[in-house]
Coordinates of C-alpha atoms in Angstrom, one line a residue:
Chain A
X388 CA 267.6 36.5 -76.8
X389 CA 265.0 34.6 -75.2
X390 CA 266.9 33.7 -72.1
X391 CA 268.0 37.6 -72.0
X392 CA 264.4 38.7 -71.7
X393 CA 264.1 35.9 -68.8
X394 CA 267.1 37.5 -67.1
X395 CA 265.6 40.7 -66.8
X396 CA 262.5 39.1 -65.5
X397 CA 264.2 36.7 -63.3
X398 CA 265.9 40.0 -62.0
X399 CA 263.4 42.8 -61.9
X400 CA 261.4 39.8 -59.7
X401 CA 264.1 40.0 -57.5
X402 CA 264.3 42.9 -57.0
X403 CA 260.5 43.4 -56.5
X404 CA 260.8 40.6 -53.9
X405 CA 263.4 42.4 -52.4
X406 CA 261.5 46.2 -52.1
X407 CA 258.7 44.0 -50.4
X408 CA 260.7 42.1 -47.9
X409 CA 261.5 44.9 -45.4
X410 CA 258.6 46.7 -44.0
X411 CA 259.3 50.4 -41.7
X412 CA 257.3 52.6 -39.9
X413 CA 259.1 55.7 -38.9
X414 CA 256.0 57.0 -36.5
X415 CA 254.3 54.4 -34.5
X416 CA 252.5 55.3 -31.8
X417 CA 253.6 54.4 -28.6
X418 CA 251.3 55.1 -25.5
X419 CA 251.6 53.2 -21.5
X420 CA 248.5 53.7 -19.3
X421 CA 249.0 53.3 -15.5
X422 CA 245.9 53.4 -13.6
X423 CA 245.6 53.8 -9.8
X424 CA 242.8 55.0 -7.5
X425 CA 245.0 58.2 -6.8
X426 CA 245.7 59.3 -10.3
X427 CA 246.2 58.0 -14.2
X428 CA 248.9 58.2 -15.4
X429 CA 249.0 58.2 -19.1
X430 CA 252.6 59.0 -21.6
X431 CA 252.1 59.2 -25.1
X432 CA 254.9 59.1 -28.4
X433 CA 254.2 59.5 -32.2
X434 CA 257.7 58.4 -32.9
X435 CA 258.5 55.1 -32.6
X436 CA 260.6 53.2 -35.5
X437 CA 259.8 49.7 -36.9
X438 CA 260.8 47.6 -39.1
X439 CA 259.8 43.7 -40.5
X440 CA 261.2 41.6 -42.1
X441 CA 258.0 39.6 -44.1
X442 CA 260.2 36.8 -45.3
X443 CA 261.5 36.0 -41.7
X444 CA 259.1 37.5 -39.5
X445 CA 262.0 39.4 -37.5
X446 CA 260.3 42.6 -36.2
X447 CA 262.1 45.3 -34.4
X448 CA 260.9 48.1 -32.7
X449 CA 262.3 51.4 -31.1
X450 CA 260.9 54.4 -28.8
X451 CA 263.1 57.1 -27.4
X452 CA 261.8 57.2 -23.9
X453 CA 262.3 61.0 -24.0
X454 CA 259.7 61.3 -26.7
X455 CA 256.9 60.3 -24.2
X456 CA 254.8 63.3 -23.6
X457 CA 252.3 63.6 -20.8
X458 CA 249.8 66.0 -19.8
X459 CA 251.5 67.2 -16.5
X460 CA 255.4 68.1 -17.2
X461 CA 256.5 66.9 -14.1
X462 CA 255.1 63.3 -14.5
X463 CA 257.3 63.8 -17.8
X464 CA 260.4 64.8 -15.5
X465 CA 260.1 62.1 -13.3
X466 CA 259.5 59.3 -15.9
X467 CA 262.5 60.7 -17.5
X468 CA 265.1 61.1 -14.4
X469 CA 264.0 58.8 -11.9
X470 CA 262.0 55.8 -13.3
X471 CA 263.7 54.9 -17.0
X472 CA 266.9 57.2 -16.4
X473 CA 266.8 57.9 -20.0
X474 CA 270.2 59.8 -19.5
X475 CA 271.5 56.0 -19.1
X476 CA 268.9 54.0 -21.0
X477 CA 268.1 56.1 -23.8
X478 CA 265.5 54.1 -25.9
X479 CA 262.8 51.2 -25.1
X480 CA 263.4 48.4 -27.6
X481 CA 261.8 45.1 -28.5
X482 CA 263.3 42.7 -30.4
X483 CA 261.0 39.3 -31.9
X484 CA 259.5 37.6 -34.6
X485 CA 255.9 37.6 -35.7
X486 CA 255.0 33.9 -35.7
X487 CA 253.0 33.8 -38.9
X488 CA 253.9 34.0 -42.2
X489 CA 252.9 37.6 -43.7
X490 CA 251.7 38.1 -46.7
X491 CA 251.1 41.5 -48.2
X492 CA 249.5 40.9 -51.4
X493 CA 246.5 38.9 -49.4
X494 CA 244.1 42.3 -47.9
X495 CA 242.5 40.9 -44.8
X496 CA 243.1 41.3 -40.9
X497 CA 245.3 38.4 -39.2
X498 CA 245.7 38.0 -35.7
X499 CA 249.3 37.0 -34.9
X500 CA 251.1 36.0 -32.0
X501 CA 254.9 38.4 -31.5
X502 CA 257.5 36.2 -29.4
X503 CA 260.9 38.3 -28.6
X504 CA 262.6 40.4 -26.1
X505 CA 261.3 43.8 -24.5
X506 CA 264.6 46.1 -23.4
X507 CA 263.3 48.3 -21.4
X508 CA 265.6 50.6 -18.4
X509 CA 268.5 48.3 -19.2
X510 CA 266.9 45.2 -18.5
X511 CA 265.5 42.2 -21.4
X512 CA 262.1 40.2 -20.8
X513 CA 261.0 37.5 -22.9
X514 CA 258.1 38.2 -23.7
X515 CA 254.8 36.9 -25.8
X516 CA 252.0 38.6 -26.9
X517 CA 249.2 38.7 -29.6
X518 CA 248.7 41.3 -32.5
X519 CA 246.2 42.8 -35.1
X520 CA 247.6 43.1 -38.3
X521 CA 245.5 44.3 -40.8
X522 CA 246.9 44.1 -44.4
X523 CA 245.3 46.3 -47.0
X524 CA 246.7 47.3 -50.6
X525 CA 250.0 46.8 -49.7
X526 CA 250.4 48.4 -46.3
X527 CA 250.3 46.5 -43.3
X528 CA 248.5 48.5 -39.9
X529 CA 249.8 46.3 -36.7
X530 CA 248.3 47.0 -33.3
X531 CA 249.6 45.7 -29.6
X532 CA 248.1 45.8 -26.1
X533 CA 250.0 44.4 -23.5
X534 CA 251.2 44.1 -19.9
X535 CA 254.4 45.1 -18.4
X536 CA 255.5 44.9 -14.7
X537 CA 257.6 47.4 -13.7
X538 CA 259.4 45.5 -11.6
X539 CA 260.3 43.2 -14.0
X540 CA 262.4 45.8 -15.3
X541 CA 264.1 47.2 -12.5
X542 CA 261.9 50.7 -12.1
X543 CA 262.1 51.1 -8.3
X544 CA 259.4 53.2 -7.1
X545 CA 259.3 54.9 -3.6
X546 CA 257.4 53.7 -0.7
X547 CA 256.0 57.4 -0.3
X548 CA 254.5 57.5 -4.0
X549 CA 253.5 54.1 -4.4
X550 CA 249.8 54.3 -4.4
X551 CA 250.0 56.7 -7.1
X552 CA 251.7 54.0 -9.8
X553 CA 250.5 51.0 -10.7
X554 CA 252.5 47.8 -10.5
X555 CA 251.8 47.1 -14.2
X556 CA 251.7 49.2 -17.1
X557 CA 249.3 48.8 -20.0
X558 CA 251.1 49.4 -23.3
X559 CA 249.4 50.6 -26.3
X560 CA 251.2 50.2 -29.8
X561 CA 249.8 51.3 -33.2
X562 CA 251.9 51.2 -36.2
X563 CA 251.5 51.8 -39.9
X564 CA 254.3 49.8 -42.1
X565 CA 255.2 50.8 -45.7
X566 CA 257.2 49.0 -48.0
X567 CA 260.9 49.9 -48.2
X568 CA 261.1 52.0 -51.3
Chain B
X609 CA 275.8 29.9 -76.4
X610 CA 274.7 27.4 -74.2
X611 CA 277.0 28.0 -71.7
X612 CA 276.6 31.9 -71.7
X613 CA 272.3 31.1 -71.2
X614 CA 273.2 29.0 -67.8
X615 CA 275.7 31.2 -66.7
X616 CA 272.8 34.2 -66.9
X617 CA 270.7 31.0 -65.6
X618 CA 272.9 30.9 -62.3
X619 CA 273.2 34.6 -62.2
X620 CA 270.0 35.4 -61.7
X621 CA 269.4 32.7 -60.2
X622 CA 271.4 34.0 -57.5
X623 CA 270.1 37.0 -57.6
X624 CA 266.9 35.9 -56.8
X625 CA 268.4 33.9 -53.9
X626 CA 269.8 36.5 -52.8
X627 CA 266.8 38.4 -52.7
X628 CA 265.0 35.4 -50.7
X629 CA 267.6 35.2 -47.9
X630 CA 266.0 36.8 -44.5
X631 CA 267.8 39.4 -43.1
X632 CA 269.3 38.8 -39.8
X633 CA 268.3 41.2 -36.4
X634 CA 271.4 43.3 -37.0
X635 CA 270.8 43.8 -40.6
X636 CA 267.4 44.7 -40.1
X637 CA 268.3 46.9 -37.4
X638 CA 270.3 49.4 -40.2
X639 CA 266.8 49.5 -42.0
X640 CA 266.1 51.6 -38.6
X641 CA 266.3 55.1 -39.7
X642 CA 268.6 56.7 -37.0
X643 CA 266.6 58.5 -34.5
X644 CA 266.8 62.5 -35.4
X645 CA 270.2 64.3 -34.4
X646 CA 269.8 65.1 -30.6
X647 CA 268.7 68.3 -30.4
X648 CA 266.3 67.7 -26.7
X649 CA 266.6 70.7 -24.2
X650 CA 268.4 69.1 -20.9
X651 CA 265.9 69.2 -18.0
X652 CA 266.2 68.5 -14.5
X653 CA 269.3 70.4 -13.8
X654 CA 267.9 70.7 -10.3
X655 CA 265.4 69.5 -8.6
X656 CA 264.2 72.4 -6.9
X657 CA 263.9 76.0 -7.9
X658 CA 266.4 76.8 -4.9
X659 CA 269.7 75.3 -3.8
X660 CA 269.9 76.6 -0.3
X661 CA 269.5 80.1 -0.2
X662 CA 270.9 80.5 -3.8
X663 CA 268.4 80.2 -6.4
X664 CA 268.2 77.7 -9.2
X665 CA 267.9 78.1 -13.5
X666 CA 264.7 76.3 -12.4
X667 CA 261.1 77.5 -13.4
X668 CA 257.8 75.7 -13.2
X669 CA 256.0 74.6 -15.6
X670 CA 252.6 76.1 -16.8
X671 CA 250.1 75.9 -14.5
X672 CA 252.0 74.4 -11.8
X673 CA 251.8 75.6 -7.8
X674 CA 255.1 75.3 -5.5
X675 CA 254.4 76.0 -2.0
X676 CA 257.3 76.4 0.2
X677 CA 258.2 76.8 3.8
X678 CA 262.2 77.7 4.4
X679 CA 263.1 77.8 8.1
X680 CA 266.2 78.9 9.7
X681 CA 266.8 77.8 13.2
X682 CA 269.3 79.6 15.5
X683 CA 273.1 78.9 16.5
X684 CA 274.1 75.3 17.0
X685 CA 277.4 76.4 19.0
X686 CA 279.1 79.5 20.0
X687 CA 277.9 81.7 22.3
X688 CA 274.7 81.8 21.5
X689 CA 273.7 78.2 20.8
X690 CA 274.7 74.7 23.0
X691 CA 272.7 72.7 24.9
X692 CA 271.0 75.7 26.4
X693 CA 269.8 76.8 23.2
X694 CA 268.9 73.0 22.5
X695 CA 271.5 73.7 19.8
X696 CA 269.5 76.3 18.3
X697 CA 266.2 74.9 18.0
X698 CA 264.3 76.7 20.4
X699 CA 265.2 80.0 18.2
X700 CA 264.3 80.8 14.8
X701 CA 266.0 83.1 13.1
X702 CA 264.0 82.9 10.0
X703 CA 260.9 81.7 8.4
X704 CA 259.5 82.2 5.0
X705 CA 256.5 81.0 3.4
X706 CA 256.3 80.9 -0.2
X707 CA 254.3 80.4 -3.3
X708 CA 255.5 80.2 -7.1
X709 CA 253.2 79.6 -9.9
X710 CA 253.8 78.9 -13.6
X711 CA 252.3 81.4 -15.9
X712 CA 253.9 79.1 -19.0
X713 CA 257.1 76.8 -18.9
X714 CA 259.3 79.7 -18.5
X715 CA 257.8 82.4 -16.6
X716 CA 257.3 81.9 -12.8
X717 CA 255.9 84.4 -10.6
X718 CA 256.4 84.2 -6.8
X719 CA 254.8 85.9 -3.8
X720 CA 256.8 85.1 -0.4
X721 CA 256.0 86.5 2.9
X722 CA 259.5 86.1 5.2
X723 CA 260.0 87.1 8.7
X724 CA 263.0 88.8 8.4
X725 CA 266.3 88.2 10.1
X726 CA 268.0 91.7 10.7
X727 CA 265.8 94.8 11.7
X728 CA 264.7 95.1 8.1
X729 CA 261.7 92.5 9.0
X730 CA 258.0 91.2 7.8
X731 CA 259.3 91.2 4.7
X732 CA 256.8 90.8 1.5
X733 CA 258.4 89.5 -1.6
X734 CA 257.2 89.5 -5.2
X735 CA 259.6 88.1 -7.7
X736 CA 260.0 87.1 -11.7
X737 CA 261.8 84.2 -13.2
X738 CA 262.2 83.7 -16.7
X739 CA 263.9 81.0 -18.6
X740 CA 266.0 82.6 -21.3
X741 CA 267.8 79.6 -22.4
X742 CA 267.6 75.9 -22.2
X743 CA 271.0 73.9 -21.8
X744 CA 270.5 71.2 -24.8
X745 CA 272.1 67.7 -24.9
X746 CA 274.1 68.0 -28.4
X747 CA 275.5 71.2 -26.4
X748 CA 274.5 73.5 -29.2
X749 CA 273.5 75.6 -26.2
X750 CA 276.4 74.5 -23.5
X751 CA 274.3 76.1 -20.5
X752 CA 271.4 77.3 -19.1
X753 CA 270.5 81.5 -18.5
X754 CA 268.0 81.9 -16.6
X755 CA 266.8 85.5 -14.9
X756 CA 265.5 86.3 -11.7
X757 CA 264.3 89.0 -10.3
X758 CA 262.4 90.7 -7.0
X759 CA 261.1 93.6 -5.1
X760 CA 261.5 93.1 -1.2
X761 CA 258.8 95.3 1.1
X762 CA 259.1 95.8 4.7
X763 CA 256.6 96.1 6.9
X764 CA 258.1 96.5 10.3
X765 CA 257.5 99.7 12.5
X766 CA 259.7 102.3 11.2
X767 CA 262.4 103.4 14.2
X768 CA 261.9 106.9 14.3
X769 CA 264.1 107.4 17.4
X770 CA 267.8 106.6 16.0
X771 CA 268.4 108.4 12.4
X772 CA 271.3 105.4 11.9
X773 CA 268.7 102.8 12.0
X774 CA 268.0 100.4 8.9
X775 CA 264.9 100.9 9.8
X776 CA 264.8 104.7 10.3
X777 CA 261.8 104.5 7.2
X778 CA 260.8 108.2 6.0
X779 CA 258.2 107.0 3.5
X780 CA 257.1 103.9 1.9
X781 CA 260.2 104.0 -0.9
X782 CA 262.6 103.4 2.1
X783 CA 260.8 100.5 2.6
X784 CA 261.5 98.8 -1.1
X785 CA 264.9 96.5 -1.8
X786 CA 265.3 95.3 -5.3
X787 CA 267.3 92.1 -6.5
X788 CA 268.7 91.0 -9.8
X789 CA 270.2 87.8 -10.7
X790 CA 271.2 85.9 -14.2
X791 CA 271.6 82.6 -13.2
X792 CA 273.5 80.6 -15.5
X793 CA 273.4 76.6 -14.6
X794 CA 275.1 73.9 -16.4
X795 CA 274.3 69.9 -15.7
X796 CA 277.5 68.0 -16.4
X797 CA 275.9 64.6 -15.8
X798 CA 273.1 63.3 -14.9
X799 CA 274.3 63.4 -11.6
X800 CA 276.2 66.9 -11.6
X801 CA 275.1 70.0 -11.9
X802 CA 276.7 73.8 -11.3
X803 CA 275.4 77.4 -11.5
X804 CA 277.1 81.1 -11.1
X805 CA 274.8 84.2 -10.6
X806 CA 276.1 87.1 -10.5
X807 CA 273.7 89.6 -8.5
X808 CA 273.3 92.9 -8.3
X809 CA 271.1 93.9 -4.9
X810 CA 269.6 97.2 -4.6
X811 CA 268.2 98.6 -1.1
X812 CA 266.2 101.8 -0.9
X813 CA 267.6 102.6 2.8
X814 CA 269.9 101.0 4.7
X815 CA 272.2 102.2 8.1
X816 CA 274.1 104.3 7.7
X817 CA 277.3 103.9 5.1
X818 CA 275.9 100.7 4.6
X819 CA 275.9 100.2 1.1
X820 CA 272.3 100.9 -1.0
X821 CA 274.4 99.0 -3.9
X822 CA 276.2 95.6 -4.1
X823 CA 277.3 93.4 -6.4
X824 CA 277.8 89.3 -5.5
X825 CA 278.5 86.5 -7.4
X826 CA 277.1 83.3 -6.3
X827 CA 277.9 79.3 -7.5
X828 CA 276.2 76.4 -6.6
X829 CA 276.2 72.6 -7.2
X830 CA 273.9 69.4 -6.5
X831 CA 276.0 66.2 -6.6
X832 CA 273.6 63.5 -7.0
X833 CA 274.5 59.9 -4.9
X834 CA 271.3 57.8 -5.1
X835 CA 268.1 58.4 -7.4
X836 CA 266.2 60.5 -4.8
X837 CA 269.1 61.5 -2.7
X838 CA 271.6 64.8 -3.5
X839 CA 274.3 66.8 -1.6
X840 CA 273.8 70.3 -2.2
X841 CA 275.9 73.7 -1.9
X842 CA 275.9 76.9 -2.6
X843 CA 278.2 80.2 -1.5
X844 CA 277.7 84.1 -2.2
X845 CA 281.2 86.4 -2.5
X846 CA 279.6 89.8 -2.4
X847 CA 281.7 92.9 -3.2
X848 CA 281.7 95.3 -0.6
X849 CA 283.5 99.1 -0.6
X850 CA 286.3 98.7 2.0
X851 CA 286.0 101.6 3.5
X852 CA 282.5 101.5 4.1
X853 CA 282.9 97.8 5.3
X854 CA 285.7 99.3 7.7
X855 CA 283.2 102.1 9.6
X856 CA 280.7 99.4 10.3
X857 CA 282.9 96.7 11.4
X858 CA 284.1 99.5 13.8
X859 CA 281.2 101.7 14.9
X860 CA 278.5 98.8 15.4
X861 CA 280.5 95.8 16.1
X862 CA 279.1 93.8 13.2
X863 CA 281.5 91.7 11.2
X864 CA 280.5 90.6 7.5
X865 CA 280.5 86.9 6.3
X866 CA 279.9 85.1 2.9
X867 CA 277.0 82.9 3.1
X868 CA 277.7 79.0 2.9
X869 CA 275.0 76.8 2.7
X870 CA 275.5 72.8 2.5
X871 CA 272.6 70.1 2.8
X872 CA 270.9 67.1 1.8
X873 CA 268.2 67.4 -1.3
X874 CA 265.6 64.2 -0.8
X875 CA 263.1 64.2 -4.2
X876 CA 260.2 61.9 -3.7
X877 CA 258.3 63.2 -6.8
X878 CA 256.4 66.4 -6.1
X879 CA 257.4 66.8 -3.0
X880 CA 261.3 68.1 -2.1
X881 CA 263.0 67.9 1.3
X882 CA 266.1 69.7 1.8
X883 CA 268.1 69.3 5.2
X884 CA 270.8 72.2 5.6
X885 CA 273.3 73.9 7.6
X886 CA 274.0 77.6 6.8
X887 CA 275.8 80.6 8.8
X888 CA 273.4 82.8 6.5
X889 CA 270.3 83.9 9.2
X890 CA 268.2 85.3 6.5
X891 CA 265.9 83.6 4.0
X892 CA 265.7 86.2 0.9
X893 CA 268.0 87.6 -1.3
X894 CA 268.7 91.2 0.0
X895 CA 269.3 90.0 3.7
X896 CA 271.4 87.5 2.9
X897 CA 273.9 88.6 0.4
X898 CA 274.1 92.5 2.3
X899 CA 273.6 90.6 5.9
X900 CA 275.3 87.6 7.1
X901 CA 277.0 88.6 10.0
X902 CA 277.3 85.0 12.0
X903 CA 280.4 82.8 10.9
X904 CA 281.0 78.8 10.0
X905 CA 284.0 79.4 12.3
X906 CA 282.2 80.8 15.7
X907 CA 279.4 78.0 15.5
X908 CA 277.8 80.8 14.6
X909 CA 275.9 77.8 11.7
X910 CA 272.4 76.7 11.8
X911 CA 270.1 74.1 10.9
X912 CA 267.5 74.9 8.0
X913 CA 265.2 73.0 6.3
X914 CA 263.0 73.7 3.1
X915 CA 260.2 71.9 2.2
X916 CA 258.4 72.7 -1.6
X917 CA 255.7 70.9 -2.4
X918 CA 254.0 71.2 -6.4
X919 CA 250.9 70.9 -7.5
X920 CA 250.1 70.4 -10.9
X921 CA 246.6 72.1 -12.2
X922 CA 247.4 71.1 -15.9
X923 CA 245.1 68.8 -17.6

């Protein structure tokens, strides 16, 4: 009888373990500033998809590149058909690991370093970068900043509108994580 | 007994293993919910609100500015073009200056000032275009219907002398040509894209037995071969009463063609080049569909060029 009772512990444990393992966020914010001394251009998306793992640190992240919305419609029109040809190359991804060990019953804000792969127009970038994660009762915030060249990526840009894009991007990323219920 | 306690030992032992083991990229990539079911309106099907001299389903969007300059040079060969001509470049048979603006994403009004290429000239145009429906990607709506629409003034010197004229204007009524089109577009790939428009064009006064009435139906396409590069075409089949079209051809000489347009579409984002060669001599609507009296086959076809420019006052 005993051991029964420590089955049912030993399995609701597992289970609780397991409803705490994978983190998601269905609407991370997504936003990519390019500054130039002709124009700004800023795109902004409330629906990127995340999810953690917390045991291994395995993070994956998704934005429809048609989701992007921008203040002038035409800057949207462009991004879409000329720069990330989302008719071919649909979504942005990045796939890593968070280097730290997370721990969500421990409130507090961790600084962590994200080491994976940015797809972005087709084309995968190692890249590195730090992040805020901010743990508190059970839900974890995580926020990015980082660089990304556009060449790296492939994004040809005209001679003729050049001046008006930047060479690097500034990518903004703000996401609130939940446990899998 | 024993053994039954370590076999629930194991079991949940294993459980709890399982529970521990870290789920691999692929796995954790089904966690993912799937993004919501496609239901995005296609955009882009052209890059320009006109083809050649067809228009496109294309509107503006709100608050935007398109200023365009269409020019039609003369002949390149036959009889009236050559070397002498320079090939047609020291005539013009038509110019038109143009401005569109974006009252919202689907209502554009235009106001157009044209030369003219017949007698019916100094032609002021004001036209509508409104975006009734979107193509989407799942294809829930398998193309685009967009409607266009515009009123045509002349200003020329009414020809009081010959009673047959086009131009033999009474009053200002005889002065006013009306055009409606439903354009219906469809972009089969990212780099293809058609549209039929059936037109109806309306002219207050015309020659006469010329037709005050005619029905066309025109189709277009963009075929795109490089990300800022694009062959376009378009073609107008209008209907016109046989008999009618018999007095004309007989009494003043004048032989009807169907407009054909072909050219090259260069995009460098905002701005939009097109290159062209068309037997069409006018620029707008009613002179072209009613008009075109020069042929592909006499040489009677002519550089053009259209350049569109759009501002964006959003912010």
């Amino acid at each position: 009888m005993k051991n029964t009772c420590l089955f049912i512990v030993f399995t609701l444990i597992s289970f609780a373990v397991n409803a705490q393992q994978i983190l998601i966020s269905n609407n991370a914010k997504v936003s990519f500033f390019s500054s130039t001394v002709m124009e700004d251009i800023e795109g902004k998306s409330a629906t990127g998809g995340s999810v953690i793992d917390t045991k291994s640190g395995n993070i994956i992240f998704k934005v429809k590149n048609t989701s992007f919305q921008f203040k002038k419609k035409l800057m949207q029109e462009h991004f879409n058909e000329n720069y990330m040809e989302s008719e071919k190359y649909p979504v942005s991804e990045f796939k890593g690991t968070i280097k730290e060990p997370i721990n969500l019953a421990a409130d507090g804000t961790y600084k962590v370093t994200i080491e994976g792969n940015l797809n972005i127009h087709g084309i995968s970038k190692a890249y590195k970068t730090q992040a805020d994660l901010v743990v508190s009762k059970g839900t974890l915030n995580a926020s990015a900043v980082f660089k990304v060249k556009i060449a790296d990526h492939n994004i040809e840009i005209p001679k003729l509108v050049f001046k008006n894009i930047a060479e690097s991007v500034e990518v903004r990323i703000q996401a609130t994580y939940l446990a899998k219920k | 007994m024993k053994i039954k306690t370590s076999k629930l030992f194991a079991l949940s032992a294993l459980l709890l293993f399982s529970a521990q083991t870290t789920f691999a990229q692929e796995e954790l990539e089904k966690e993912l919910a799937a993004p919501a079911a496609d239901k995005e309106k296609v955009s882009a099907t052209f890059k320009s609100t006109k083809l050649i001299n067809g228009h496109t389903n294309e509107t503006l969007y709100k608050n935007e500015l398109d200023f365009k300059v269409d020019h039609r040079f003369g002949d390149i060969a036959g009889s009236n073009g050559g070397i002498r001509k320079f090939f047609g470049l020291d005539a013009s048979t038509d110019v038109r200056i143009g401005f569109e603006y974006g009252l919202t994403d689907n209502l554009t009004i235009g106001l157009a000032r044209a030369k003219g290429a017949t007698a019916v000239q100094q032609l002021y145009e004001g036209s509508l275009k409104y975006r009734l429906l979107q193509q989407t990607t799942d294809n829930r709506i398998p193309f685009a219907v967009t409607l266009f629409g515009s009123n045509t003034i002349a200003a020329v010197a009414a020809n009081k002398d010959d009673p047959a004229s086009p131009i033999a204007y009474d009053g200002f009524k005889d002065r006013q040509n009306w055009v409606a089109q439903i354009i219906l577009a469809k972009k089969f790939s990212p780099n293809l894209s058609f549209t039929l428009t059936p037109s109806y064009v309306h002219r207050n006064f015309t020659a006469f037995r010329d037709q005050n009435d005619m029905f066309a139906i025109g189709a277009g396409g963009r075929l795109k071969f490089s990300r800022r590069m694009a062959l376009v075409v378009d073609y107008f089949l209008p209907f016109r009463n046989k008999s009618d079209k018999a007095y004309l051809e007989k009494v003043s000489a004048t032989k009807f063609y169907n407009p054909l347009g072909v050219g090259l579409e260069m995009e460098t984002g905002g701005h939009v080049f097109h290159l062209n060669f068309t037997n069409a001599t006018g620029i707008q609507e009613m002179q072209y569909i009613p008009q075109t009296t020069s042929s592909w086959l006499k040489g009677q076809y002519r550089w053009g060029f259209s350049i569109s420019r759009r501002f964006s006052f959003a912010h």
